[in-house]
Amino acid sequence: MKISYNWLKEFIDTDKTPAELSTILTGTGLEVESLERVQAIPGGLEGLVIGHVKESVAHSNSDHLHVTRVDVGLGEDLQIVCGAHNVAAGQKVVVATVGTTIYPTVGEPFSIKKSKIRGEISEGMICAEDEIGLGHDHDGIMVLDADTAVGTLAKDHFKLNDDYMYEIGLTPNRADAASHLGTARDIAAFLKLGIKKPDVSAFKVDSNDSPIQVVVENETAAPRYSGLTISGIKVGESPAWLKERLAVIGVRSINNIVDVTNYVLHELGQPLHAFDAAAITGNKVIVKNVAEGTVFKTLDDVERTLSADDLMICNANEAMCIAGVFGGAKSGVSETTTSIFLESAYFNAVSVRKTSKRFGLKTDASFRFERGTDPDMTVFALKRAALLIQQVAGGKVTSDIFDHYPAPVAPFEVEITYNTIDRLIGKAIGNDTIKSIITALDIQIVNETAEGLSLKVPPYRVDVTRDVDVVEEILRIYGYNNIEIPTQIRASLNNSVRPEKDTVQNVIADLLSANGFNEMLANSLTKLSYSDNPDAAVKIVNPLSSDLDAMRQTLLYSGLEAIAYNQNRRSADLKFYEFGKVYSIKDDKYIETQRFSVFITGANTAEQWNQKQKPVTFYNIKAIVDGILKRLKITDFVTEDATCSKLAFGLQYMLNGKQLVKFGPVGAATAKKVDVDKEVFYADFNFDLILAAVRKNVIVYQEVSKFPAVRRDLSMLVDKTVTFGQLKQVAGRTDKKLLKEVNVFDVYQGDKLPEGKKSYALSFTLQDTEKTLTDKAIDALMQKLIYNLGKEAGAEIRK
């Protein structure tokens, strides 16, 4: 939100500098993100002076140029060649001297240089209105009043004032501060000053010749609707002061009527809308909902299909405006408009928010209506706008003020005790201070007792409805920095679950990042079309778009989208990992599960001159998975073939009957959904199960054995259905003291083996921590292993 320093000072009488007010605003909760000096007209007319044309003669080598002699107060006249048809001796003009940079209304800035034009020296430029950014008129140079003083700086003559613009990061709860008046309220409360509102006492109804009948059919969506008619106006360009005021806060001038409505919006926070009275057929304004599917063309010439839930401002025949959001193409103010119906309303915030989101329309009006405007401001804003319109466009008020307000919004009633205030603030600031701040914030004290206060909070403070909200208001005005840090801090120690989730996550992240992986963070919202089980998906009731209409059920597609994005930009060798939650519904209950995913694709190593790149394979993703589990000391899992339909093939590790991780290459059909045409290897961890497994790990410290390890190998025939994981488990149950490691170093399947068989070659590492193993002990253990492998896994030892 943009706020003008000069505009603020019209509400409060203070000599605080812009920087001092910036500190105050930030301290009261309206964080100033930037403060910059601005000029309503680019360049601020620097280098431009008022000159007197003493002489103007036709150029000897041109049929349209003139050679002039101009006094600009320097003691020596300047010779300037001018091409304007209306230049003449005796005129007071605006002159750009040599070295001045001028900023035209249209086009790029340029500097004035001393030059020769068709043989004649030119020492400056006599300016037209559009050449210096003062307007759009290019029909000759600007001719000023005859009594204008020569040598006067143009910025002083046109009364240009430098201003300062605050960029405030307005939080959604502070709708009351979405205007200069609202911002000034906080400053006034902090400085204990009064607020000067605009004077509307001059407002009067000139006649009731042009009444427009107003009917409010949907009072829930439009609790208050006010309006009046102004006739005899002349639509045209706004005066300089109005354009300058709007330009400082970045609002483009359109015409004098629209500019006034924008001015009042930013001044008081009350959105207004001006309808061309000639477009109100039937002389009737109806506030209602229209039929589902009605087509309506908005001001931007886009046809939009309306919902039955959209509140519309209609005439007797058709819709004219989407209430609180955007005007229609047919009913807006144009150059031919002579009478307007001026609307000032209080619309339901939820209704406006839904409509604004449905159409993707974000306007200054919807921004305020969505957060909650002041229901008591509508008539005051009408009067203010009517007076300004009469000032800049003429006209008369030709109807009484229509004000439909059947159920006035009541103030919020809050009971609060002094003890609660002191306890939550952490300091006793005194009852008198509390009451003065509350009063300064426009909160009415209805009753006071020794224990506390009964308050009525004005309806425009939509975020102050409880006693704790009042305490927050008191504290931000009192000043957070005025609460001393205590010298003694009391705390109780609580045992937390070990290991902490963040600790485990950081261990994994450090391992992967050190091996060339990049962490990614994707949106939890995704396409419902990605889901293989839409009935179990968590659907968004009011989605931002069709691409964000469900909560993700897997991390797979967000990773594939990131891979597709990078591959389309010639970045093919990728290593990603992501921690995130997935969501589903089961038995009408919402389920959140913490997952962790790894993606690799492209080449396994960076391009080098002395070796060829090799594409990543299944064994690369397996090495990553095994490395992570080894780092976390998770070893007692069972290996099985993956059952995931999204993988072309793969493995899954089971822990206590639950899937710990699944990994393998992504199936072609799944990759095609995201337009990925390269092979991608993917691992999906159940991070909740990882945490549970790590939590059960007991770290045992033991001395490194001084005695040598011994390796023995066995080659065996097993059924094709037998996995290495099963063989490893059998070996682990056979001996837990001497057997340190089991590995597979060869697998063979072929026509030389019996049908349904395969060959495994396993290595067994044996070691005793107390003595050197003897051949007798080694042979005894190996015989035991051969027996158990044959009995439990059907292994036939090959000799």
PDB file of C-alpha atoms in Angstrom, residues 179-446:
ATOM      1  CA  SER A 179      -6.210   4.626   3.461  1.00  0.00           C
ATOM      2  CA  HIS A 180      -4.529   7.865   4.410  1.00  0.00           C
ATOM      3  CA  LEU A 181      -7.161   8.453   7.086  1.00  0.00           C
ATOM      4  CA  GLY A 182      -6.605   4.999   8.565  1.00  0.00           C
ATOM      5  CA  THR A 183      -2.825   5.395   8.563  1.00  0.00           C
ATOM      6  CA  ALA A 184      -3.129   8.847  10.117  1.00  0.00           C
ATOM      7  CA  ARG A 185      -5.252   7.395  12.943  1.00  0.00           C
ATOM      8  CA  ASP A 186      -2.326   5.291  14.157  1.00  0.00           C
ATOM      9  CA  ILE A 187       0.096   8.218  13.994  1.00  0.00           C
ATOM     10  CA  ALA A 188      -2.375  10.476  15.819  1.00  0.00           C
ATOM     11  CA  ALA A 189      -2.914   7.869  18.536  1.00  0.00           C
ATOM     12  CA  PHE A 190       0.841   7.481  19.024  1.00  0.00           C
ATOM     13  CA  LEU A 191       1.513  11.245  19.087  1.00  0.00           C
ATOM     14  CA  LYS A 192      -1.667  11.949  21.101  1.00  0.00           C
ATOM     15  CA  LEU A 193      -2.966  14.298  18.406  1.00  0.00           C
ATOM     16  CA  GLY A 194      -6.400  14.913  16.956  1.00  0.00           C
ATOM     17  CA  ILE A 195      -7.515  13.852  13.470  1.00  0.00           C
ATOM     18  CA  LYS A 196      -8.651  16.486  10.963  1.00  0.00           C
ATOM     19  CA  LYS A 197     -11.242  14.954   8.668  1.00  0.00           C
ATOM     20  CA  PRO A 198     -12.212  16.659   5.391  1.00  0.00           C
ATOM     21  CA  ASP A 199     -14.922  19.297   5.858  1.00  0.00           C
ATOM     22  CA  VAL A 200     -18.178  18.276   4.152  1.00  0.00           C
ATOM     23  CA  SER A 201     -20.368  20.904   5.788  1.00  0.00           C
ATOM     24  CA  ALA A 202     -20.760  22.695   2.425  1.00  0.00           C
ATOM     25  CA  PHE A 203     -22.572  19.709   0.932  1.00  0.00           C
ATOM     26  CA  LYS A 204     -26.159  20.395  -0.042  1.00  0.00           C
ATOM     27  CA  VAL A 205     -28.811  18.893  -2.255  1.00  0.00           C
ATOM     28  CA  ASP A 206     -29.569  21.431  -4.988  1.00  0.00           C
ATOM     29  CA  SER A 207     -32.770  19.761  -6.154  1.00  0.00           C
ATOM     30  CA  ASN A 208     -34.547  16.451  -6.370  1.00  0.00           C
ATOM     31  CA  ASP A 209     -35.057  16.600 -10.130  1.00  0.00           C
ATOM     32  CA  SER A 210     -33.201  13.384 -11.017  1.00  0.00           C
ATOM     33  CA  PRO A 211     -33.983  10.757  -8.400  1.00  0.00           C
ATOM     34  CA  ILE A 212     -33.014   7.209  -9.286  1.00  0.00           C
ATOM     35  CA  GLN A 213     -34.980   4.411  -7.685  1.00  0.00           C
ATOM     36  CA  VAL A 214     -32.744   1.926  -5.834  1.00  0.00           C
ATOM     37  CA  VAL A 215     -33.839  -1.590  -4.885  1.00  0.00           C
ATOM     38  CA  VAL A 216     -31.598  -3.833  -2.757  1.00  0.00           C
ATOM     39  CA  GLU A 217     -32.754  -7.431  -3.195  1.00  0.00           C
ATOM     40  CA  ASN A 218     -29.781  -9.134  -1.517  1.00  0.00           C
ATOM     41  CA  GLU A 219     -29.351  -7.358   1.820  1.00  0.00           C
ATOM     42  CA  THR A 220     -26.977 -10.059   3.100  1.00  0.00           C
ATOM     43  CA  ALA A 221     -24.392  -9.323   0.404  1.00  0.00           C
ATOM     44  CA  ALA A 222     -25.106  -5.554   0.513  1.00  0.00           C
ATOM     45  CA  PRO A 223     -25.882  -4.596   4.128  1.00  0.00           C
ATOM     46  CA  ARG A 224     -25.643  -0.877   3.277  1.00  0.00           C
ATOM     47  CA  TYR A 225     -26.069   0.834  -0.070  1.00  0.00           C
ATOM     48  CA  SER A 226     -25.937   4.611  -0.557  1.00  0.00           C
ATOM     49  CA  GLY A 227     -25.995   6.824  -3.610  1.00  0.00           C
ATOM     50  CA  LEU A 228     -26.919  10.172  -5.155  1.00  0.00           C
ATOM     51  CA  THR A 229     -27.226  11.839  -8.558  1.00  0.00           C
ATOM     52  CA  ILE A 230     -25.063  14.696  -9.860  1.00  0.00           C
ATOM     53  CA  SER A 231     -26.159  16.421 -13.076  1.00  0.00           C
ATOM     54  CA  GLY A 232     -24.610  19.020 -15.359  1.00  0.00           C
ATOM     55  CA  ILE A 233     -21.036  17.825 -15.038  1.00  0.00           C
ATOM     56  CA  LYS A 234     -18.329  18.196 -17.678  1.00  0.00           C
ATOM     57  CA  VAL A 235     -16.013  15.222 -17.989  1.00  0.00           C
ATOM     58  CA  GLY A 236     -12.472  16.219 -18.829  1.00  0.00           C
ATOM     59  CA  GLU A 237      -8.900  16.294 -17.641  1.00  0.00           C
ATOM     60  CA  SER A 238      -8.300  16.589 -13.895  1.00  0.00           C
ATOM     61  CA  PRO A 239      -6.648  19.705 -12.469  1.00  0.00           C
ATOM     62  CA  ALA A 240      -2.927  19.541 -11.745  1.00  0.00           C
ATOM     63  CA  TRP A 241      -3.308  19.175  -7.954  1.00  0.00           C
ATOM     64  CA  LEU A 242      -5.515  16.093  -8.328  1.00  0.00           C
ATOM     65  CA  LYS A 243      -3.300  14.428 -10.921  1.00  0.00           C
ATOM     66  CA  GLU A 244      -0.235  15.218  -8.832  1.00  0.00           C
ATOM     67  CA  ARG A 245      -1.736  13.744  -5.655  1.00  0.00           C
ATOM     68  CA  LEU A 246      -2.679  10.496  -7.405  1.00  0.00           C
ATOM     69  CA  ALA A 247       0.610  10.275  -9.311  1.00  0.00           C
ATOM     70  CA  VAL A 248       2.610  10.262  -6.060  1.00  0.00           C
ATOM     71  CA  ILE A 249       0.961   6.975  -5.001  1.00  0.00           C
ATOM     72  CA  GLY A 250       1.177   5.479  -8.486  1.00  0.00           C
ATOM     73  CA  VAL A 251      -2.438   5.954  -9.625  1.00  0.00           C
ATOM     74  CA  ARG A 252      -2.856   6.928 -13.282  1.00  0.00           C
ATOM     75  CA  SER A 253      -5.155   9.844 -14.049  1.00  0.00           C
ATOM     76  CA  ILE A 254      -8.163   8.891 -16.230  1.00  0.00           C
ATOM     77  CA  ASN A 255     -10.623  11.780 -16.081  1.00  0.00           C
ATOM     78  CA  ASN A 256     -11.849  14.170 -13.421  1.00  0.00           C
ATOM     79  CA  ILE A 257     -14.810  12.018 -12.298  1.00  0.00           C
ATOM     80  CA  VAL A 258     -12.931   8.724 -12.028  1.00  0.00           C
ATOM     81  CA  ASP A 259      -9.977  10.511 -10.455  1.00  0.00           C
ATOM     82  CA  VAL A 260     -12.204  11.860  -7.677  1.00  0.00           C
ATOM     83  CA  THR A 261     -13.531   8.381  -6.882  1.00  0.00           C
ATOM     84  CA  ASN A 262      -9.949   7.081  -6.728  1.00  0.00           C
ATOM     85  CA  TYR A 263      -8.942  10.061  -4.603  1.00  0.00           C
ATOM     86  CA  VAL A 264     -11.677   9.387  -2.033  1.00  0.00           C
ATOM     87  CA  LEU A 265     -10.855   5.669  -2.056  1.00  0.00           C
ATOM     88  CA  HIS A 266      -7.237   6.315  -1.071  1.00  0.00           C
ATOM     89  CA  GLU A 267      -8.140   9.185   1.232  1.00  0.00           C
ATOM     90  CA  LEU A 268     -10.943   7.583   3.274  1.00  0.00           C
ATOM     91  CA  GLY A 269     -10.719   3.900   2.356  1.00  0.00           C
ATOM     92  CA  GLN A 270     -14.257   3.875   0.929  1.00  0.00           C
ATOM     93  CA  PRO A 271     -14.580   2.545  -2.641  1.00  0.00           C
ATOM     94  CA  LEU A 272     -16.963   4.509  -4.869  1.00  0.00           C
ATOM     95  CA  HIS A 273     -18.325   3.859  -8.339  1.00  0.00           C
ATOM     96  CA  ALA A 274     -19.705   6.414 -10.794  1.00  0.00           C
ATOM     97  CA  PHE A 275     -22.343   5.216 -13.296  1.00  0.00           C
ATOM     98  CA  ASP A 276     -23.306   7.192 -16.364  1.00  0.00           C
ATOM     99  CA  ALA A 277     -26.904   8.076 -15.446  1.00  0.00           C
ATOM    100  CA  ALA A 278     -27.904   7.784 -19.115  1.00  0.00           C
ATOM    101  CA  ALA A 279     -26.970   4.077 -19.013  1.00  0.00           C
ATOM    102  CA  ILE A 280     -29.334   3.365 -16.101  1.00  0.00           C
ATOM    103  CA  THR A 281     -32.328   2.224 -18.126  1.00  0.00           C
ATOM    104  CA  GLY A 282     -35.680   2.370 -16.385  1.00  0.00           C
ATOM    105  CA  ASN A 283     -34.179   4.962 -14.051  1.00  0.00           C
ATOM    106  CA  LYS A 284     -33.688   2.110 -11.583  1.00  0.00           C
ATOM    107  CA  VAL A 285     -30.659   0.574  -9.810  1.00  0.00           C
ATOM    108  CA  ILE A 286     -31.192  -2.989  -8.568  1.00  0.00           C
ATOM    109  CA  VAL A 287     -28.666  -4.728  -6.282  1.00  0.00           C
ATOM    110  CA  LYS A 288     -29.178  -8.442  -6.846  1.00  0.00           C
ATOM    111  CA  ASN A 289     -27.798 -11.770  -8.038  1.00  0.00           C
ATOM    112  CA  VAL A 290     -28.365 -12.725 -11.658  1.00  0.00           C
ATOM    113  CA  ALA A 291     -28.947 -16.107 -13.271  1.00  0.00           C
ATOM    114  CA  GLU A 292     -26.173 -18.682 -13.442  1.00  0.00           C
ATOM    115  CA  GLY A 293     -24.268 -18.447 -16.736  1.00  0.00           C
ATOM    116  CA  THR A 294     -25.181 -14.831 -17.514  1.00  0.00           C
ATOM    117  CA  VAL A 295     -22.521 -13.275 -19.770  1.00  0.00           C
ATOM    118  CA  PHE A 296     -21.250  -9.844 -18.712  1.00  0.00           C
ATOM    119  CA  LYS A 297     -18.671  -7.617 -20.426  1.00  0.00           C
ATOM    120  CA  THR A 298     -16.429  -5.737 -17.982  1.00  0.00           C
ATOM    121  CA  LEU A 299     -14.542  -2.475 -18.438  1.00  0.00           C
ATOM    122  CA  ASP A 300     -11.563  -4.315 -19.932  1.00  0.00           C
ATOM    123  CA  ASP A 301     -13.826  -5.571 -22.776  1.00  0.00           C
ATOM    124  CA  VAL A 302     -13.632  -9.166 -21.536  1.00  0.00           C
ATOM    125  CA  GLU A 303     -16.821 -11.219 -21.495  1.00  0.00           C
ATOM    126  CA  ARG A 304     -17.173 -13.110 -18.202  1.00  0.00           C
ATOM    127  CA  THR A 305     -19.674 -15.815 -17.332  1.00  0.00           C
ATOM    128  CA  LEU A 306     -21.344 -14.987 -14.035  1.00  0.00           C
ATOM    129  CA  SER A 307     -22.237 -17.297 -11.183  1.00  0.00           C
ATOM    130  CA  ALA A 308     -25.550 -17.112  -9.359  1.00  0.00           C
ATOM    131  CA  ASP A 309     -23.487 -16.218  -6.270  1.00  0.00           C
ATOM    132  CA  ASP A 310     -22.052 -13.033  -7.803  1.00  0.00           C
ATOM    133  CA  LEU A 311     -23.677  -9.825  -6.551  1.00  0.00           C
ATOM    134  CA  MET A 312     -24.384  -7.414  -9.410  1.00  0.00           C
ATOM    135  CA  ILE A 313     -25.481  -3.805  -9.729  1.00  0.00           C
ATOM    136  CA  CYS A 314     -28.140  -3.786 -12.445  1.00  0.00           C
ATOM    137  CA  ASN A 315     -30.455  -1.373 -14.222  1.00  0.00           C
ATOM    138  CA  ALA A 316     -34.000  -2.329 -15.195  1.00  0.00           C
ATOM    139  CA  ASN A 317     -32.769  -4.479 -18.100  1.00  0.00           C
ATOM    140  CA  GLU A 318     -29.236  -5.747 -17.499  1.00  0.00           C
ATOM    141  CA  ALA A 319     -26.194  -5.880 -15.213  1.00  0.00           C
ATOM    142  CA  MET A 320     -23.966  -2.807 -15.055  1.00  0.00           C
ATOM    143  CA  CYS A 321     -21.255  -3.692 -12.530  1.00  0.00           C
ATOM    144  CA  ILE A 322     -19.814  -6.606 -10.544  1.00  0.00           C
ATOM    145  CA  ALA A 323     -20.464  -5.284  -7.038  1.00  0.00           C
ATOM    146  CA  GLY A 324     -17.296  -4.302  -5.223  1.00  0.00           C
ATOM    147  CA  VAL A 325     -15.024  -5.730  -7.900  1.00  0.00           C
ATOM    148  CA  PHE A 326     -15.203  -4.303 -11.428  1.00  0.00           C
ATOM    149  CA  GLY A 327     -17.373  -2.038 -13.541  1.00  0.00           C
ATOM    150  CA  GLY A 328     -19.137  -2.833 -16.808  1.00  0.00           C
ATOM    151  CA  ALA A 329     -18.181  -1.747 -20.305  1.00  0.00           C
ATOM    152  CA  LYS A 330     -21.494   0.023 -20.984  1.00  0.00           C
ATOM    153  CA  SER A 331     -22.176   2.041 -17.846  1.00  0.00           C
ATOM    154  CA  GLY A 332     -18.851   3.727 -17.150  1.00  0.00           C
ATOM    155  CA  VAL A 333     -18.173   7.448 -17.324  1.00  0.00           C
ATOM    156  CA  SER A 334     -17.125   8.715 -20.764  1.00  0.00           C
ATOM    157  CA  GLU A 335     -16.432  12.082 -22.397  1.00  0.00           C
ATOM    158  CA  THR A 336     -20.110  12.420 -23.305  1.00  0.00           C
ATOM    159  CA  THR A 337     -21.376  11.821 -19.766  1.00  0.00           C
ATOM    160  CA  THR A 338     -23.294  14.765 -18.279  1.00  0.00           C
ATOM    161  CA  SER A 339     -24.992  13.107 -15.279  1.00  0.00           C
ATOM    162  CA  ILE A 340     -23.788  10.384 -12.931  1.00  0.00           C
ATOM    163  CA  PHE A 341     -25.193   8.147 -10.235  1.00  0.00           C
ATOM    164  CA  LEU A 342     -22.538   7.920  -7.521  1.00  0.00           C
ATOM    165  CA  GLU A 343     -22.512   4.681  -5.519  1.00  0.00           C
ATOM    166  CA  SER A 344     -21.053   4.263  -2.021  1.00  0.00           C
ATOM    167  CA  ALA A 345     -21.705   0.861  -0.463  1.00  0.00           C
ATOM    168  CA  TYR A 346     -20.752  -1.580   2.263  1.00  0.00           C
ATOM    169  CA  PHE A 347     -20.573  -5.044   0.715  1.00  0.00           C
ATOM    170  CA  ASN A 348     -20.158  -8.377   2.464  1.00  0.00           C
ATOM    171  CA  ALA A 349     -16.443  -9.220   2.570  1.00  0.00           C
ATOM    172  CA  VAL A 350     -16.898 -12.955   1.925  1.00  0.00           C
ATOM    173  CA  SER A 351     -19.145 -12.358  -1.082  1.00  0.00           C
ATOM    174  CA  VAL A 352     -16.665  -9.951  -2.691  1.00  0.00           C
ATOM    175  CA  ARG A 353     -13.710 -12.216  -1.934  1.00  0.00           C
ATOM    176  CA  LYS A 354     -15.307 -15.221  -3.629  1.00  0.00           C
ATOM    177  CA  THR A 355     -16.294 -13.244  -6.712  1.00  0.00           C
ATOM    178  CA  SER A 356     -12.886 -11.578  -6.980  1.00  0.00           C
ATOM    179  CA  LYS A 357     -11.120 -14.937  -6.734  1.00  0.00           C
ATOM    180  CA  ARG A 358     -13.525 -16.609  -9.168  1.00  0.00           C
ATOM    181  CA  PHE A 359     -12.681 -14.117 -11.922  1.00  0.00           C
ATOM    182  CA  GLY A 360      -9.071 -13.481 -10.920  1.00  0.00           C
ATOM    183  CA  LEU A 361      -9.814  -9.763 -10.617  1.00  0.00           C
ATOM    184  CA  LYS A 362      -7.873  -7.812  -8.005  1.00  0.00           C
ATOM    185  CA  THR A 363      -8.780  -4.121  -7.852  1.00  0.00           C
ATOM    186  CA  ASP A 364      -8.250  -1.368  -5.299  1.00  0.00           C
ATOM    187  CA  ALA A 365     -11.945  -1.634  -4.427  1.00  0.00           C
ATOM    188  CA  SER A 366     -11.993  -5.430  -4.006  1.00  0.00           C
ATOM    189  CA  PHE A 367      -8.792  -5.238  -1.930  1.00  0.00           C
ATOM    190  CA  ARG A 368     -10.647  -3.151   0.644  1.00  0.00           C
ATOM    191  CA  PHE A 369     -14.062  -4.820   0.465  1.00  0.00           C
ATOM    192  CA  GLU A 370     -12.477  -8.268   0.900  1.00  0.00           C
ATOM    193  CA  ARG A 371     -10.877  -7.191   4.168  1.00  0.00           C
ATOM    194  CA  GLY A 372     -13.828  -5.198   5.493  1.00  0.00           C
ATOM    195  CA  THR A 373     -14.641  -1.517   5.018  1.00  0.00           C
ATOM    196  CA  ASP A 374     -16.260   0.935   7.441  1.00  0.00           C
ATOM    197  CA  PRO A 375     -20.072   0.642   7.263  1.00  0.00           C
ATOM    198  CA  ASP A 376     -20.399   4.114   8.804  1.00  0.00           C
ATOM    199  CA  MET A 377     -18.315   5.806   6.092  1.00  0.00           C
ATOM    200  CA  THR A 378     -20.586   5.465   3.044  1.00  0.00           C
ATOM    201  CA  VAL A 379     -22.580   8.714   3.359  1.00  0.00           C
ATOM    202  CA  PHE A 380     -19.599  10.800   4.503  1.00  0.00           C
ATOM    203  CA  ALA A 381     -17.591   9.573   1.496  1.00  0.00           C
ATOM    204  CA  LEU A 382     -20.522  10.419  -0.805  1.00  0.00           C
ATOM    205  CA  LYS A 383     -20.604  13.992   0.428  1.00  0.00           C
ATOM    206  CA  ARG A 384     -16.826  14.337   0.153  1.00  0.00           C
ATOM    207  CA  ALA A 385     -16.815  13.014  -3.406  1.00  0.00           C
ATOM    208  CA  ALA A 386     -19.793  15.142  -4.459  1.00  0.00           C
ATOM    209  CA  LEU A 387     -18.061  18.321  -3.295  1.00  0.00           C
ATOM    210  CA  LEU A 388     -14.843  17.386  -5.109  1.00  0.00           C
ATOM    211  CA  ILE A 389     -16.722  16.535  -8.314  1.00  0.00           C
ATOM    212  CA  GLN A 390     -18.484  19.895  -8.217  1.00  0.00           C
ATOM    213  CA  GLN A 391     -15.099  21.532  -7.724  1.00  0.00           C
ATOM    214  CA  VAL A 392     -13.381  19.855 -10.698  1.00  0.00           C
ATOM    215  CA  ALA A 393     -16.295  19.110 -13.055  1.00  0.00           C
ATOM    216  CA  GLY A 394     -19.103  21.439 -12.025  1.00  0.00           C
ATOM    217  CA  GLY A 395     -22.662  20.151 -11.749  1.00  0.00           C
ATOM    218  CA  LYS A 396     -25.369  20.071  -9.090  1.00  0.00           C
ATOM    219  CA  VAL A 397     -26.620  17.412  -6.703  1.00  0.00           C
ATOM    220  CA  THR A 398     -30.025  16.591  -8.173  1.00  0.00           C
ATOM    221  CA  SER A 399     -31.291  13.924  -5.791  1.00  0.00           C
ATOM    222  CA  ASP A 400     -31.493  13.269  -2.106  1.00  0.00           C
ATOM    223  CA  ILE A 401     -28.953  10.841  -0.692  1.00  0.00           C
ATOM    224  CA  PHE A 402     -30.349   7.312  -0.910  1.00  0.00           C
ATOM    225  CA  ASP A 403     -29.187   5.248   2.079  1.00  0.00           C
ATOM    226  CA  HIS A 404     -30.477   1.691   2.490  1.00  0.00           C
ATOM    227  CA  TYR A 405     -29.231   0.424   5.874  1.00  0.00           C
ATOM    228  CA  PRO A 406     -31.906  -1.857   7.365  1.00  0.00           C
ATOM    229  CA  ALA A 407     -29.683  -3.522  10.002  1.00  0.00           C
ATOM    230  CA  PRO A 408     -26.925  -1.182  11.228  1.00  0.00           C
ATOM    231  CA  VAL A 409     -23.688  -2.964  12.105  1.00  0.00           C
ATOM    232  CA  ALA A 410     -23.253  -2.759  15.873  1.00  0.00           C
ATOM    233  CA  PRO A 411     -19.920  -1.983  17.540  1.00  0.00           C
ATOM    234  CA  PHE A 412     -18.035  -4.925  19.029  1.00  0.00           C
ATOM    235  CA  GLU A 413     -18.612  -5.123  22.779  1.00  0.00           C
ATOM    236  CA  VAL A 414     -15.528  -6.183  24.734  1.00  0.00           C
ATOM    237  CA  GLU A 415     -14.955  -6.648  28.457  1.00  0.00           C
ATOM    238  CA  ILE A 416     -11.363  -6.377  29.649  1.00  0.00           C
ATOM    239  CA  THR A 417      -9.626  -6.286  33.019  1.00  0.00           C
ATOM    240  CA  TYR A 418      -6.575  -4.269  33.971  1.00  0.00           C
ATOM    241  CA  ASN A 419      -5.003  -7.459  35.297  1.00  0.00           C
ATOM    242  CA  THR A 420      -5.323  -9.126  31.865  1.00  0.00           C
ATOM    243  CA  ILE A 421      -3.734  -6.125  30.182  1.00  0.00           C
ATOM    244  CA  ASP A 422      -0.760  -6.022  32.567  1.00  0.00           C
ATOM    245  CA  ARG A 423      -0.307  -9.809  32.458  1.00  0.00           C
ATOM    246  CA  LEU A 424      -0.248 -10.050  28.669  1.00  0.00           C
ATOM    247  CA  ILE A 425       1.902  -6.962  28.163  1.00  0.00           C
ATOM    248  CA  GLY A 426       4.324  -8.081  30.872  1.00  0.00           C
ATOM    249  CA  LYS A 427       4.388  -4.691  32.535  1.00  0.00           C
ATOM    250  CA  ALA A 428       2.007  -2.456  34.498  1.00  0.00           C
ATOM    251  CA  ILE A 429       1.703   0.644  32.320  1.00  0.00           C
ATOM    252  CA  GLY A 430      -0.910   2.421  34.432  1.00  0.00           C
ATOM    253  CA  ASN A 431      -4.677   2.661  34.110  1.00  0.00           C
ATOM    254  CA  ASP A 432      -4.602   6.258  32.906  1.00  0.00           C
ATOM    255  CA  THR A 433      -2.207   5.348  30.081  1.00  0.00           C
ATOM    256  CA  ILE A 434      -4.428   2.435  29.104  1.00  0.00           C
ATOM    257  CA  LYS A 435      -7.536   4.612  28.934  1.00  0.00           C
ATOM    258  CA  SER A 436      -5.812   7.376  26.994  1.00  0.00           C
ATOM    259  CA  ILE A 437      -4.595   4.906  24.346  1.00  0.00           C
ATOM    260  CA  ILE A 438      -7.997   3.255  24.080  1.00  0.00           C
ATOM    261  CA  THR A 439      -9.684   6.624  23.632  1.00  0.00           C
ATOM    262  CA  ALA A 440      -7.083   7.725  21.066  1.00  0.00           C
ATOM    263  CA  LEU A 441      -7.861   4.585  19.063  1.00  0.00           C
ATOM    264  CA  ASP A 442     -11.497   5.664  18.722  1.00  0.00           C
ATOM    265  CA  ILE A 443     -12.658   2.899  21.100  1.00  0.00           C
ATOM    266  CA  GLN A 444     -15.477   4.016  23.384  1.00  0.00           C
ATOM    267  CA  ILE A 445     -15.247   3.350  27.135  1.00  0.00           C
ATOM    268  CA  VAL A 446     -18.810   2.514  28.147  1.00  0.00           C
TER     269      VAL A 446
END
